[in-house]
DNA sequence: CGTTCCATGTAAAACGTTACATGATTCT
DNA sequence: AGAATCATGTAACGTTTTACATGGAACG
């Protein structure tokens, strides 16, 4: 009855970038990956045990004063990762609370939706600023060289955020256009 | 320790559109709402019991030959729905398997990523065609009148799908540009 | 008469977050 | 010394899907 097991592969993927501890892995999810993936401690530590049990990684000899445990991918783990990478991506189940609310709203709730959209725009613009500056920094760093593959994910952050902002504004305008104009058919 | 309880409000939201059964509700999730929300039977039927227990809805007198149970929203349920609608939307936790894979890939896996992107584009284009035709039909139907609020969610489907297709193509091109050109720094 | 759809529901498993417990190290 | 961060882990709870069970009605 196993489902996708994305947590497993997400962790293996991180380990392909270098041996590290559960704590480090968590940080990656919370930093560079947070725009499109995250995992909590409650998932990571038990999964690391599983990973070792399956022989996908091994704990390096621990003589760390803080009892830090560094995990290193095995050949078997590398192979499992690569095989996952090749599989077709499973259909994403996207859930969007803002859209859900809008889909239920009638013209009587226009004011409420207007507020939600305004708040959304301001959050998206804040986030876009940061994404754009990261993009700018990377462009400077790599100049005429080829960008690393993950640069594409940053680009996605930028373009999808821009698109959502545009849509929010369009929505805002179309709701404002019918203000005071409520001989509504609902 | 209760979390968001979106399932509850999603069902109440559907019930504001008219009294209906669990089966009908499921159909809504699987049809008009499926692009941004879904719930399974395992969530819906137990939640309907909860909803009745809290007095948010009542089962209408059941004399249906198929034992169909129609639920009708109460004033209390209507109020709960409206109060949810007004709350700020909780931060969405977005998970994107395609981006996750791309973020892990090195230039050695370019071929794999290329295939994933091609498949993604073809799926998105298929889905876009359907969204655009729905949009077209609605524009015809409403002509110069104001569109229903949920038309905005359809628009979002169109614009976000278009944006993702554009990004996929951009990504495809930038990966193709470095083909055969692998003196890679990784 | 068989297939498809209507209709309700439950149990088990899988997935995921939050809160807590514990203690060392580093920084100010 | 006190605060922040590093570091591992578990228990409880919450969320969601999947598989199964059951049976009636509609359609060809």
PDB file of C-alpha atoms in Angstrom, chain B residues 33-162:
ATOM      1  CA  UNK B  33     -12.700  22.003  -7.821  1.00  0.00           C
ATOM      2  CA  UNK B  34     -10.152  19.398  -8.800  1.00  0.00           C
ATOM      3  CA  UNK B  35      -7.587  21.885 -10.112  1.00  0.00           C
ATOM      4  CA  UNK B  36      -7.005  23.338  -6.684  1.00  0.00           C
ATOM      5  CA  UNK B  37      -8.704  21.138  -4.120  1.00  0.00           C
ATOM      6  CA  UNK B  38      -9.792  17.583  -3.483  1.00  0.00           C
ATOM      7  CA  UNK B  39     -11.063  15.366  -0.692  1.00  0.00           C
ATOM      8  CA  UNK B  40     -11.599  11.620  -0.609  1.00  0.00           C
ATOM      9  CA  UNK B  41     -14.545   9.630   0.722  1.00  0.00           C
ATOM     10  CA  UNK B  42     -12.492   8.727   3.740  1.00  0.00           C
ATOM     11  CA  UNK B  43     -12.489  12.396   4.670  1.00  0.00           C
ATOM     12  CA  UNK B  44     -15.952  13.410   3.548  1.00  0.00           C
ATOM     13  CA  UNK B  45     -18.244  10.895   5.237  1.00  0.00           C
ATOM     14  CA  UNK B  46     -16.705  11.085   8.709  1.00  0.00           C
ATOM     15  CA  UNK B  47     -16.561  14.890   8.426  1.00  0.00           C
ATOM     16  CA  UNK B  48     -20.256  15.053   7.525  1.00  0.00           C
ATOM     17  CA  UNK B  49     -21.042  13.283  10.802  1.00  0.00           C
ATOM     18  CA  UNK B  50     -18.881  15.814  12.642  1.00  0.00           C
ATOM     19  CA  UNK B  51     -20.624  18.640  10.845  1.00  0.00           C
ATOM     20  CA  UNK B  52     -24.025  17.383  11.968  1.00  0.00           C
ATOM     21  CA  UNK B  53     -22.708  16.829  15.497  1.00  0.00           C
ATOM     22  CA  UNK B  54     -21.618  20.474  15.621  1.00  0.00           C
ATOM     23  CA  UNK B  55     -24.927  21.663  14.227  1.00  0.00           C
ATOM     24  CA  UNK B  56     -23.427  23.128  11.075  1.00  0.00           C
ATOM     25  CA  UNK B  57     -25.762  21.114   8.869  1.00  0.00           C
ATOM     26  CA  UNK B  58     -28.751  18.820   9.151  1.00  0.00           C
ATOM     27  CA  UNK B  59     -29.720  15.748   7.179  1.00  0.00           C
ATOM     28  CA  UNK B  60     -32.986  16.348   5.360  1.00  0.00           C
ATOM     29  CA  UNK B  61     -35.729  13.792   5.857  1.00  0.00           C
ATOM     30  CA  UNK B  62     -34.496  10.786   4.014  1.00  0.00           C
ATOM     31  CA  UNK B  63     -37.040   8.898   2.009  1.00  0.00           C
ATOM     32  CA  UNK B  64     -34.726   8.260  -0.879  1.00  0.00           C
ATOM     33  CA  UNK B  65     -34.945   4.744  -2.291  1.00  0.00           C
ATOM     34  CA  UNK B  66     -31.126   4.637  -2.489  1.00  0.00           C
ATOM     35  CA  UNK B  67     -30.716   5.854   1.075  1.00  0.00           C
ATOM     36  CA  UNK B  68     -29.204   9.036  -0.192  1.00  0.00           C
ATOM     37  CA  UNK B  69     -28.704  11.559   2.616  1.00  0.00           C
ATOM     38  CA  UNK B  70     -29.046  15.222   1.733  1.00  0.00           C
ATOM     39  CA  UNK B  71     -27.329  17.686   4.043  1.00  0.00           C
ATOM     40  CA  UNK B  72     -28.571  21.227   4.481  1.00  0.00           C
ATOM     41  CA  UNK B  73     -26.498  24.019   5.979  1.00  0.00           C
ATOM     42  CA  UNK B  74     -27.845  25.618   9.169  1.00  0.00           C
ATOM     43  CA  UNK B  75     -27.511  29.293  10.120  1.00  0.00           C
ATOM     44  CA  UNK B  76     -24.696  28.268  12.437  1.00  0.00           C
ATOM     45  CA  UNK B  77     -22.946  26.522   9.572  1.00  0.00           C
ATOM     46  CA  UNK B  78     -23.376  29.548   7.343  1.00  0.00           C
ATOM     47  CA  UNK B  79     -21.852  31.736  10.031  1.00  0.00           C
ATOM     48  CA  UNK B  80     -18.909  29.383  10.541  1.00  0.00           C
ATOM     49  CA  UNK B  81     -18.278  29.394   6.817  1.00  0.00           C
ATOM     50  CA  UNK B  82     -18.353  33.169   6.615  1.00  0.00           C
ATOM     51  CA  UNK B  83     -16.012  33.524   9.528  1.00  0.00           C
ATOM     52  CA  UNK B  84     -13.517  31.165   7.875  1.00  0.00           C
ATOM     53  CA  UNK B  85     -13.786  33.082   4.615  1.00  0.00           C
ATOM     54  CA  UNK B  86     -12.686  36.246   6.375  1.00  0.00           C
ATOM     55  CA  UNK B  87      -9.630  34.796   8.106  1.00  0.00           C
ATOM     56  CA  UNK B  88      -6.229  35.277   6.491  1.00  0.00           C
ATOM     57  CA  UNK B  89      -5.316  32.265   4.381  1.00  0.00           C
ATOM     58  CA  UNK B  90      -2.792  30.026   6.082  1.00  0.00           C
ATOM     59  CA  UNK B  91       0.603  29.822   4.398  1.00  0.00           C
ATOM     60  CA  UNK B  92       0.446  27.251   1.659  1.00  0.00           C
ATOM     61  CA  UNK B  93       2.857  24.402   1.767  1.00  0.00           C
ATOM     62  CA  UNK B  94       3.650  23.779  -1.784  1.00  0.00           C
ATOM     63  CA  UNK B  95       5.424  20.610  -2.869  1.00  0.00           C
ATOM     64  CA  UNK B  96       6.694  20.190  -6.374  1.00  0.00           C
ATOM     65  CA  UNK B  97       8.309  16.911  -7.279  1.00  0.00           C
ATOM     66  CA  UNK B  98       9.585  18.166 -10.619  1.00  0.00           C
ATOM     67  CA  UNK B  99      11.424  21.063  -9.004  1.00  0.00           C
ATOM     68  CA  UNK B 100      12.775  18.775  -6.318  1.00  0.00           C
ATOM     69  CA  UNK B 101      14.309  16.505  -8.920  1.00  0.00           C
ATOM     70  CA  UNK B 102      15.734  19.352 -10.941  1.00  0.00           C
ATOM     71  CA  UNK B 103      17.300  20.835  -7.843  1.00  0.00           C
ATOM     72  CA  UNK B 104      19.250  17.601  -7.305  1.00  0.00           C
ATOM     73  CA  UNK B 105      20.271  16.979 -10.889  1.00  0.00           C
ATOM     74  CA  UNK B 106      23.783  17.641 -12.157  1.00  0.00           C
ATOM     75  CA  UNK B 107      24.702  18.091 -15.836  1.00  0.00           C
ATOM     76  CA  UNK B 108      25.211  14.310 -16.003  1.00  0.00           C
ATOM     77  CA  UNK B 109      21.473  13.907 -15.622  1.00  0.00           C
ATOM     78  CA  UNK B 110      20.510  16.497 -18.232  1.00  0.00           C
ATOM     79  CA  UNK B 111      18.987  13.855 -20.493  1.00  0.00           C
ATOM     80  CA  UNK B 112      16.724  12.645 -17.712  1.00  0.00           C
ATOM     81  CA  UNK B 113      15.573  16.168 -16.874  1.00  0.00           C
ATOM     82  CA  UNK B 114      14.980  16.909 -20.532  1.00  0.00           C
ATOM     83  CA  UNK B 115      12.621  13.941 -20.734  1.00  0.00           C
ATOM     84  CA  UNK B 116      10.790  14.978 -17.592  1.00  0.00           C
ATOM     85  CA  UNK B 117      10.340  18.482 -18.950  1.00  0.00           C
ATOM     86  CA  UNK B 118       9.038  17.248 -22.273  1.00  0.00           C
ATOM     87  CA  UNK B 119       6.486  15.044 -20.590  1.00  0.00           C
ATOM     88  CA  UNK B 120       5.465  17.886 -18.306  1.00  0.00           C
ATOM     89  CA  UNK B 121       4.951  20.249 -21.223  1.00  0.00           C
ATOM     90  CA  UNK B 122       2.755  17.793 -23.037  1.00  0.00           C
ATOM     91  CA  UNK B 123       0.608  17.211 -19.970  1.00  0.00           C
ATOM     92  CA  UNK B 124       0.309  20.921 -19.282  1.00  0.00           C
ATOM     93  CA  UNK B 125      -0.641  21.676 -22.851  1.00  0.00           C
ATOM     94  CA  UNK B 126      -3.328  19.056 -22.757  1.00  0.00           C
ATOM     95  CA  UNK B 127      -4.730  20.529 -19.601  1.00  0.00           C
ATOM     96  CA  UNK B 128      -4.431  24.077 -20.946  1.00  0.00           C
ATOM     97  CA  UNK B 129      -6.542  23.236 -23.968  1.00  0.00           C
ATOM     98  CA  UNK B 130      -9.378  22.153 -21.731  1.00  0.00           C
ATOM     99  CA  UNK B 131      -9.074  25.191 -19.476  1.00  0.00           C
ATOM    100  CA  UNK B 132      -9.067  27.552 -22.422  1.00  0.00           C
ATOM    101  CA  UNK B 133     -12.156  25.996 -23.911  1.00  0.00           C
ATOM    102  CA  UNK B 134     -13.972  26.281 -20.586  1.00  0.00           C
ATOM    103  CA  UNK B 135     -12.934  29.910 -20.423  1.00  0.00           C
ATOM    104  CA  UNK B 136     -14.167  30.496 -23.935  1.00  0.00           C
ATOM    105  CA  UNK B 137     -17.542  28.944 -23.175  1.00  0.00           C
ATOM    106  CA  UNK B 138     -17.980  31.088 -20.090  1.00  0.00           C
ATOM    107  CA  UNK B 139     -17.111  34.271 -21.954  1.00  0.00           C
ATOM    108  CA  UNK B 140     -19.770  33.417 -24.516  1.00  0.00           C
ATOM    109  CA  UNK B 141     -22.314  32.622 -21.858  1.00  0.00           C
ATOM    110  CA  UNK B 142     -21.857  35.805 -19.867  1.00  0.00           C
ATOM    111  CA  UNK B 143     -21.052  38.205 -22.699  1.00  0.00           C
ATOM    112  CA  UNK B 144     -21.213  41.750 -21.329  1.00  0.00           C
ATOM    113  CA  UNK B 145     -22.552  40.635 -17.927  1.00  0.00           C
ATOM    114  CA  UNK B 146     -20.293  40.233 -14.913  1.00  0.00           C
ATOM    115  CA  UNK B 147     -18.711  36.823 -14.562  1.00  0.00           C
ATOM    116  CA  UNK B 148     -19.393  34.752 -11.455  1.00  0.00           C
ATOM    117  CA  UNK B 149     -16.696  35.047  -8.809  1.00  0.00           C
ATOM    118  CA  UNK B 150     -15.395  31.535  -9.426  1.00  0.00           C
ATOM    119  CA  UNK B 151     -14.529  32.519 -12.979  1.00  0.00           C
ATOM    120  CA  UNK B 152     -11.401  33.965 -11.394  1.00  0.00           C
ATOM    121  CA  UNK B 153     -10.257  30.487 -10.386  1.00  0.00           C
ATOM    122  CA  UNK B 154     -10.573  29.332 -13.967  1.00  0.00           C
ATOM    123  CA  UNK B 155      -8.509  32.321 -15.073  1.00  0.00           C
ATOM    124  CA  UNK B 156      -5.892  31.316 -12.541  1.00  0.00           C
ATOM    125  CA  UNK B 157      -5.791  27.856 -14.032  1.00  0.00           C
ATOM    126  CA  UNK B 158      -5.141  29.360 -17.444  1.00  0.00           C
ATOM    127  CA  UNK B 159      -2.493  31.887 -16.462  1.00  0.00           C
ATOM    128  CA  UNK B 160      -0.579  29.643 -14.078  1.00  0.00           C
ATOM    129  CA  UNK B 161      -0.541  26.798 -16.574  1.00  0.00           C
ATOM    130  CA  UNK B 162       0.697  29.118 -19.302  1.00  0.00           C
TER     131      UNK B 162
END
